Coordinates of N, CA and C in Angstrom, one line a residue:
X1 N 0.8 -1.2 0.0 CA 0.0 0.0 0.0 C 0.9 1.2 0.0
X2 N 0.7 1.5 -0.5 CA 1.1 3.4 -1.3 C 0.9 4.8 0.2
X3 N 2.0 5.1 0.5 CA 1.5 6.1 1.4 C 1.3 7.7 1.0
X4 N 0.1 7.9 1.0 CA 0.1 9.1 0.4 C 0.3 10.4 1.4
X5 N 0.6 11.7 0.2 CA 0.8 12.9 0.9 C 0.3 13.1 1.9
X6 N 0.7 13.7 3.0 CA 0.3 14.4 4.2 C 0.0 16.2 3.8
X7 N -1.0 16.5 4.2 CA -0.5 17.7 4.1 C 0.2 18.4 4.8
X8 N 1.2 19.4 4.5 CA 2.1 20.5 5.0 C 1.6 21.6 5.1
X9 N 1.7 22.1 6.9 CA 1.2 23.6 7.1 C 1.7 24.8 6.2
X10 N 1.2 25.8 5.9 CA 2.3 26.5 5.4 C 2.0 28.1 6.5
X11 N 3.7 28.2 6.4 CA 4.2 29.2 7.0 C 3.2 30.6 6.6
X12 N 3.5 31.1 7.9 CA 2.7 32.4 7.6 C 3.1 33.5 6.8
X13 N 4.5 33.4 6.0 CA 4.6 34.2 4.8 C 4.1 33.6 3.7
X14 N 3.6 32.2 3.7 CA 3.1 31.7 2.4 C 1.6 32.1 2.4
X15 N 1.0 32.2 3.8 CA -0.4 31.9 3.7 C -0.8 33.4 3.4
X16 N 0.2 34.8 3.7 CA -0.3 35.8 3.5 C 0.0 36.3 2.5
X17 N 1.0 35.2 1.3 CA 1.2 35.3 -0.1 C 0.1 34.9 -0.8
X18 N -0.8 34.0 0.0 CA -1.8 33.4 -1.1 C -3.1 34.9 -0.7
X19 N -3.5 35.1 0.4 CA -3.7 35.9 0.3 C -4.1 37.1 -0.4
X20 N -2.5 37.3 -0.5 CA -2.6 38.8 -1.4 C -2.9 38.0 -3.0
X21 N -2.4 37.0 -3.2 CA -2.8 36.8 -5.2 C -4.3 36.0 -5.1
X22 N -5.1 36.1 -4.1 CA -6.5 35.6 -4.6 C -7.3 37.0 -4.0
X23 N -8.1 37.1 -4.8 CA -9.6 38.2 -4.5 C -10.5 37.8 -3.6
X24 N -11.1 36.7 -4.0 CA -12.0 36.4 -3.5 C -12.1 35.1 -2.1
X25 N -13.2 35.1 -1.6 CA -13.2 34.3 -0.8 C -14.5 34.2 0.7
X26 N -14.0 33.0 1.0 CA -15.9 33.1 1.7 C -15.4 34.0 3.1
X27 N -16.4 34.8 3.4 CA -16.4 35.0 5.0 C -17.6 34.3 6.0
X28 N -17.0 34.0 7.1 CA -17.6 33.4 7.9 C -17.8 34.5 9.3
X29 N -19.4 35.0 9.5 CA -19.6 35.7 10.5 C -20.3 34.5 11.4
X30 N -21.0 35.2 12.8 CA -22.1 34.5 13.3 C -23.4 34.9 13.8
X31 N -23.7 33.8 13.4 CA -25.5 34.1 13.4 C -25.7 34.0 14.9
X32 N -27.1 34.7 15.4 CA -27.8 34.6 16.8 C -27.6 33.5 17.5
X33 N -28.2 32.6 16.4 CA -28.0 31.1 17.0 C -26.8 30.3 17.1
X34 N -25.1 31.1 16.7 CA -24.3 30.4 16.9 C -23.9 30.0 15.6
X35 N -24.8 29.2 14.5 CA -24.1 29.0 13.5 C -23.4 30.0 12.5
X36 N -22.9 29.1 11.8 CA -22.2 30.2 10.8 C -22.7 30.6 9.7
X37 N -22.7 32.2 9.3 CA -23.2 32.4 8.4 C -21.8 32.6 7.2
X38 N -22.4 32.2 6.1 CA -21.0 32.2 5.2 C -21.8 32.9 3.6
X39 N -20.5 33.5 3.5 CA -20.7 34.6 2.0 C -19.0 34.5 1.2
X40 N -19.6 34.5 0.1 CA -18.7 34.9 -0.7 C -18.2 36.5 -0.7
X41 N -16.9 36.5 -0.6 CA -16.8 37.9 -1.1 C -15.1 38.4 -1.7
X42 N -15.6 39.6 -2.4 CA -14.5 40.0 -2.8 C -13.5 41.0 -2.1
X43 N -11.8 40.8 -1.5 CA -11.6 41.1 -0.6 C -10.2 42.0 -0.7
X44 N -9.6 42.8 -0.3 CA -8.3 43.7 -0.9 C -7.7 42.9 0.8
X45 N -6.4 42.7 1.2 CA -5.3 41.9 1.7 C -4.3 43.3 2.2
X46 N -4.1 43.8 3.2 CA -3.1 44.3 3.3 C -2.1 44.0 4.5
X47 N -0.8 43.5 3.8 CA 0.1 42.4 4.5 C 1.0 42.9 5.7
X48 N 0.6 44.0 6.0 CA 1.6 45.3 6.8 C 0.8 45.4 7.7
X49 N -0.9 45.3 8.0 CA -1.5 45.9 9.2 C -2.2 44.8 9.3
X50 N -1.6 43.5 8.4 CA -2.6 42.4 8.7 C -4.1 42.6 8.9
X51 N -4.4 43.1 7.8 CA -6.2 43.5 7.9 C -7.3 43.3 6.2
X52 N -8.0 42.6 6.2 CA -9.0 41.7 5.3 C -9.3 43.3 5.4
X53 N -9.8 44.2 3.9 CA -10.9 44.7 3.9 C -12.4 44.4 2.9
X54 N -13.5 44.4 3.3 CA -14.0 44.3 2.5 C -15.2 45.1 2.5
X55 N -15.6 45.1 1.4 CA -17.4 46.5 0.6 C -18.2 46.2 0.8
X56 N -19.2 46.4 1.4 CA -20.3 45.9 1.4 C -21.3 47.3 1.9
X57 N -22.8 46.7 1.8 CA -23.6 47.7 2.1 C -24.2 47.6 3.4
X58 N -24.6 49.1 4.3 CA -24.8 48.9 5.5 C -25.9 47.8 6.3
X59 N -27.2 47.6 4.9 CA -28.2 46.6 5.2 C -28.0 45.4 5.0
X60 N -26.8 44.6 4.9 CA -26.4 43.4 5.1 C -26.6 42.7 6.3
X61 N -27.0 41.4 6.1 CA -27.2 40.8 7.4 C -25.6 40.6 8.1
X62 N -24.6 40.2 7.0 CA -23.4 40.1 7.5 C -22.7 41.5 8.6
X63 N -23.2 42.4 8.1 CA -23.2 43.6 8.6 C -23.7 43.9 10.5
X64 N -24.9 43.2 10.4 CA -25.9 43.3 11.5 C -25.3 42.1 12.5
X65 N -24.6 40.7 11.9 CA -23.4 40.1 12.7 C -22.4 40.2 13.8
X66 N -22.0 41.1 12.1 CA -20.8 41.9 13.2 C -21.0 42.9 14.1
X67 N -21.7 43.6 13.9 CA -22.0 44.7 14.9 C -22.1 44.0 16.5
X68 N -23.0 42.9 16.0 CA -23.2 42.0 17.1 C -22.1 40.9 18.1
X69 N -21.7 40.6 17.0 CA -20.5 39.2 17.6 C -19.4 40.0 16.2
X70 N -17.9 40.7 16.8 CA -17.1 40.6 15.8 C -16.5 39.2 15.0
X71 N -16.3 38.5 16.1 CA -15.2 37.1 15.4 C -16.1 36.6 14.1
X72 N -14.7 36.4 13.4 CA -15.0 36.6 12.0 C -13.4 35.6 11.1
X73 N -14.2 34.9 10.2 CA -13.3 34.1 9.8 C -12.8 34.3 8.2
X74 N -12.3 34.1 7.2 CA -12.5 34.5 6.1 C -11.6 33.2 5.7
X75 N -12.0 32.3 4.8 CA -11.0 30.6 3.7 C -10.9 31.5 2.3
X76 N -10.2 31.2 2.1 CA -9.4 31.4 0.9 C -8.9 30.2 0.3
X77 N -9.4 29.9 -0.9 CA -8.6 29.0 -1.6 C -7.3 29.0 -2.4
X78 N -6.9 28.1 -2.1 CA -5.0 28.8 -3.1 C -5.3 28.2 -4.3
X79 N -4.1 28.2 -5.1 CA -4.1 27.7 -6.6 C -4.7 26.8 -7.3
X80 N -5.5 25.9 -6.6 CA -5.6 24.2 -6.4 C -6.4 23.9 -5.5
X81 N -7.5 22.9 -5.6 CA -8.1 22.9 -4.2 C -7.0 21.7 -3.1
X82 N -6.0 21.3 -3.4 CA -5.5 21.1 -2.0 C -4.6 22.1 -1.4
X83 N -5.3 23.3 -1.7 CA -4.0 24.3 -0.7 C -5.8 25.3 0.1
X84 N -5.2 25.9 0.9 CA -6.7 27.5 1.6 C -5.7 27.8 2.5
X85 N -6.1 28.9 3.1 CA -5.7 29.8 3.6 C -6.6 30.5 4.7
X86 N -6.9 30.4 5.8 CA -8.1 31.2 6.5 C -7.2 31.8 7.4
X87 N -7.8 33.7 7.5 CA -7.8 34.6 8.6 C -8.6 34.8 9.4
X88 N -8.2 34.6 10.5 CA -9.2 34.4 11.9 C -9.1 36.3 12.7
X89 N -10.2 36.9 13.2 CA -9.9 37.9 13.8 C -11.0 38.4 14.6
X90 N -11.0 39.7 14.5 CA -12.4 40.6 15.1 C -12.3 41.7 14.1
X91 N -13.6 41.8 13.5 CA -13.9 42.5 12.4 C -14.8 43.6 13.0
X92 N -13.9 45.0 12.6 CA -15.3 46.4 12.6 C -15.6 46.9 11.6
X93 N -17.0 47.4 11.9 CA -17.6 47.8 10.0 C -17.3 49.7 10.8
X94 N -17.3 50.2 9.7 CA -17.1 51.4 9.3 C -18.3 52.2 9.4
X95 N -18.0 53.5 9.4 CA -20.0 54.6 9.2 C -20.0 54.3 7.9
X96 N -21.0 54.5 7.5 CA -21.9 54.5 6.4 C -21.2 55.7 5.8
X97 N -20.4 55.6 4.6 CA -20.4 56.6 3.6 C -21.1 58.0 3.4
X98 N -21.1 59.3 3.8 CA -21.9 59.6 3.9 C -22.0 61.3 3.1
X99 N -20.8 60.8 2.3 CA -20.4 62.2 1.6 C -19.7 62.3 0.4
X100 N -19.5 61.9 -0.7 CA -18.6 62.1 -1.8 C -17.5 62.4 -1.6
X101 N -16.2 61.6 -1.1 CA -15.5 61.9 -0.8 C -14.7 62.0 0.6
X102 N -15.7 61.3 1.4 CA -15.3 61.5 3.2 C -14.1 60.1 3.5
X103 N -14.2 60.2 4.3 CA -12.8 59.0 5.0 C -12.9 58.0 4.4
X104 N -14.4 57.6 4.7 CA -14.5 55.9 4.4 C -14.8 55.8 2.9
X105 N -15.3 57.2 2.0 CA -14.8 56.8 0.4 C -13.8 56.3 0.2
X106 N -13.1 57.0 0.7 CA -11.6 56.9 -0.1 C -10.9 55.9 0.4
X107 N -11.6 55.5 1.6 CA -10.9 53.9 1.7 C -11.2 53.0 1.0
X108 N -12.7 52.7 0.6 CA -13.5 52.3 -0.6 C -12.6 52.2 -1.8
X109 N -12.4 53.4 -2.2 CA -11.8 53.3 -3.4 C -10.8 53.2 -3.4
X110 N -9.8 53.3 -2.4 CA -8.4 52.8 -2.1 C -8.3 51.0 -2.1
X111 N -9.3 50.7 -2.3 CA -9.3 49.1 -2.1 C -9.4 48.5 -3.6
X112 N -9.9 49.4 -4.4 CA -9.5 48.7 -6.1 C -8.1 48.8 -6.4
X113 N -7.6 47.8 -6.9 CA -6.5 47.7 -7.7 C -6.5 48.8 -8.7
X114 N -5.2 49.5 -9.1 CA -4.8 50.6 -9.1 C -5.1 50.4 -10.9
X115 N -4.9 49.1 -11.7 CA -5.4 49.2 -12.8 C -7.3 49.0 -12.7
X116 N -8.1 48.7 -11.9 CA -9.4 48.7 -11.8 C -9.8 50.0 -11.7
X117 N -9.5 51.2 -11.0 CA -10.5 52.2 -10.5 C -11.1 52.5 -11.8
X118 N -12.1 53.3 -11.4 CA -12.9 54.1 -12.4 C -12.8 55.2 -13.1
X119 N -13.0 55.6 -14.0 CA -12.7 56.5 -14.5 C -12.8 57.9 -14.1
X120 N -14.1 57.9 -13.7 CA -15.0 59.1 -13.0 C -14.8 58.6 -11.2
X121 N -13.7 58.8 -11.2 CA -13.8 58.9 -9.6 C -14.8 59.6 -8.6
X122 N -15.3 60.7 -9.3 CA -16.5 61.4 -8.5 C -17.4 60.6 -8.6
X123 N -18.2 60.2 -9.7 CA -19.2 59.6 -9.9 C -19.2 58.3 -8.9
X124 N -18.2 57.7 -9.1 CA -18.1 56.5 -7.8 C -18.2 56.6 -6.7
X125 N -17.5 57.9 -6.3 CA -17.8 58.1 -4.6 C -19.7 58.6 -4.5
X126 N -20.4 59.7 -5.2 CA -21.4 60.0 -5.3 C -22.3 58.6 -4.9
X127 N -21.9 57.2 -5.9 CA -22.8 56.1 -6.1 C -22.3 55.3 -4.5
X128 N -21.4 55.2 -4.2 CA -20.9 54.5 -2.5 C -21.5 55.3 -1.5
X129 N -22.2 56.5 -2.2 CA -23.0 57.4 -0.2 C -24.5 56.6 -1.0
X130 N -24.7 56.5 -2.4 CA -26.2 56.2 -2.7 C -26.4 55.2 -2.0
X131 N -25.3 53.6 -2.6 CA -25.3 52.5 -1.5 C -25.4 52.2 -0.4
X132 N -25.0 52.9 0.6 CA -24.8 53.6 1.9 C -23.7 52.5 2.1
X133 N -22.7 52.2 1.1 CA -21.4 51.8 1.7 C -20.9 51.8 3.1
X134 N -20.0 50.3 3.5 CA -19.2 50.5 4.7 C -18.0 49.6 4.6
X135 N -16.8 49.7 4.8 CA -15.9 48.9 5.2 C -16.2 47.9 6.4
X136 N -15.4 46.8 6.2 CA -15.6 45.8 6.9 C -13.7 45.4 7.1
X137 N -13.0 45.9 8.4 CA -12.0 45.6 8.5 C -11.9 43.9 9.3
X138 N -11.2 43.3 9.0 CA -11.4 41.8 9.5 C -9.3 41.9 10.2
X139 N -9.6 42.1 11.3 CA -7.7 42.7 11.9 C -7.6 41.2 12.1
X140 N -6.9 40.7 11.2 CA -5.9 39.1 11.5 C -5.7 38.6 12.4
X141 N -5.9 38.0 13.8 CA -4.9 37.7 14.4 C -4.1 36.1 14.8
X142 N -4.7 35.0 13.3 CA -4.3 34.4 13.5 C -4.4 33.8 11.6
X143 N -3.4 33.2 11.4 CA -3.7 32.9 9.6 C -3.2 31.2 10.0
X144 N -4.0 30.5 9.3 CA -3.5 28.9 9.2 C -4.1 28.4 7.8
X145 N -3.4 27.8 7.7 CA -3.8 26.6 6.5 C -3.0 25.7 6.1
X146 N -2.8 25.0 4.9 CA -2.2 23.7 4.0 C -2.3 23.7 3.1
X147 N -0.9 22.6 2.4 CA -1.3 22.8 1.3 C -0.8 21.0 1.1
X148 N -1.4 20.2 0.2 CA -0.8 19.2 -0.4 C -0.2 18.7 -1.4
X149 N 1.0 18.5 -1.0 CA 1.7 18.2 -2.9 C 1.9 16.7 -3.1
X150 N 1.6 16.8 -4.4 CA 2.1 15.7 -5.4 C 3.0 15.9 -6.1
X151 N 3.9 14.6 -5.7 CA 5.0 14.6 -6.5 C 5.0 13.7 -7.5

């Protein structure tokens, strides 16, 4: 009999390398009752203050979570489905957007990739107070995962 791969943890410069090259990924808040509520989402990584940001709008139930219970998880898949990546923390949502241009715009829009922004940067901040945009900071404080290789 054949012994197959084990998975290998990977180090916490790998896990916050996968990180930064994937976008997306599920977050996991909690619901009233304890379970978990899980969403997809799309997420900007920044590897210096160890902090998940993500967009969302202030009438989200994910939103109404956190306010309630911060701990907050976020999986990330790496290359391959035998590798992920999850950041464990306490996540705070931000005020509600509330001006063309106020703090939490420009964090908003500090969070697209620098070839993504928009063209009309006014028009974008105008449309994030319509949404009633908020940040969702998820502070790291713990990153684990694996990965499996075949050789």
């Amino acid at each position: 009999m054949t012994q197959k791969p084990a998975p290998r943890p990977l180090s916490d410069a790998a896990l916050s390398d996968l990180l930064g090259k994937q976008q997306f990924g599920t977050l996991a808040t909690v619901k009233r009752s304890g379970h978990p509520h899980l969403t997809t989402m799309l997420y900007s990584w920044d590897t210096e203050s160890r902090t998940v940001r993500f967009s969302t709008t202030a009438d989200r139930v994910k939103v109404q979570h956190l306010r309630r219970e911060p701990r907050a998880a976020l999986h990330v898949q790496g290359g391959d489905v035998w590798s992920f990546a999850v950041a464990e923390g306490e996540a705070e949502v931000s005020e509600v957007t509330a001006a063309p241009g106020d703090a939490v715009g420009r964090e908003l829009l500090a969070m697209i990739p620098a070839g993504a922004r928009p063209e009309d940067e006014d028009a974008y901040l105008r449309q994030l107070v319509e949404e009633r945009r908020v940040v969702i900071r998820l502070r790291v404080a713990r990153l684990y995962g694996t990965a499996l290789d075949f050789g």
